[in-house]
Amino acid sequence: MTQRLGILGGTFNPIHFGHLAAAEEVRDRLKLEKGIFIPSFLPPHKSDEDIPSAVQRQEMIRLAIRGNAHFTVSDMEIRRGGRSYTIDTIEALHQAHPGAELYFLTGLDSFLEIRTWKDWDRLMTLCSFVVLSRDGYRFRDIAQLGLLDVPEQELSALDAREKDQMLITGESRPVYLERIPFYDISSTDIRTRVREGRSIKYRLPEAVEHYIIENKLYA
């Protein structure tokens, strides 16, 4: 049977319950065997952000997913070094997992900028995109991209919460649009709270909280 793998790339600076809950929701909905978290070595769009070492961010992921047999973390982008591009990672994953179906999870905000991604048109032929709702962004704006053959009024049904899922098939790989519960947690807020000496409890796993405090991250 074909292995179905969910791919979650990003800075994870730090990973929090919003990341974890969204990943588990998608894994459950799409019946994925694994969710692979891939921390970037040097994210292309966040060069001005205060970022702990890649090894530290990877360790926080390892601590966060401990106990979930469906989740794993990969250091492939860390080992590769340099700037991280999704196309390179997806091609490497195809080599590492021959025949597997890859599902790349990304936020609606990022997907609306897909034309700025490196080799985006080829990327859409190599994996299925799973586009997750983001507070303040509209699914109907996808129609303006001109990439997917779906009427704007159908996308509006997601925005109006009349449906939670939509599968779009076409010439490239399928695209899954997923309205998921909104978790008002952000890595930016967590970093700010640490700098200001405020509590970050219940925003991320306790083991990650302890790691941040013990290693004086974001202080």
Steps between C-alpha positions, in 0.01 A plus 500: 500500500627849415642684798338837567734752663415845630785753468524798735785738429578826671709688750316362806635789706376350729257219426173538692158341549362675190751316280437169672121519504483599132734217402297243694171630359626460143659162571169375633285648222717376211601174671873564469741242636759754609546870557860606439611828658794654312660803666671730253870573531469856374147598392495713181240749625607553863860616485440788744341291774673399823536126442667243729725246336343241272608226740319672788181543297520135396538394863191700597303315230631166624385585852161626374410189299629247751221255570328530160600198292361665186738798518870514426762767439752514216830687494529485119497878453741549789745250347462662159584841642447834331161639412207261503268470201197275497571365153839362611348337808212338312738358236723360775199345673398324179848347488486400867144358475455354150136466402367694799222756462617832642260753652657839563325699772506878471296793622258683274709816542806324355307326223370834374867587436573171319616673182796642694622152598797347324384272213144518631345358184717187514440473874124473446558190286711328766275515806145566605457832676294513819404864550398588855271787598664806654325768701466814288540324162230388255485180298317682222818697427645177361283557193710807417811284464361340187659166593202292604181443305247576771233773507543778755154436643597144592809626681279750680314208660817427697530862607135497610562181702239315296757224445833406653668324209533523125696279263614656174626276222646610171807465282741508798474306825188537715471803726321461831346810655444451871323727746647403835431631851672832567760493775591849617862406566800629310875452519540878489284543809689226684836665425363837615367352822838344579679830440253678728523236772136392457358147517496277191335209679221318309615648169745220430592162648647518850822332386552774240427770758766354729749477212450867415549606860800274565678616183402866546349517151328824391598673824 
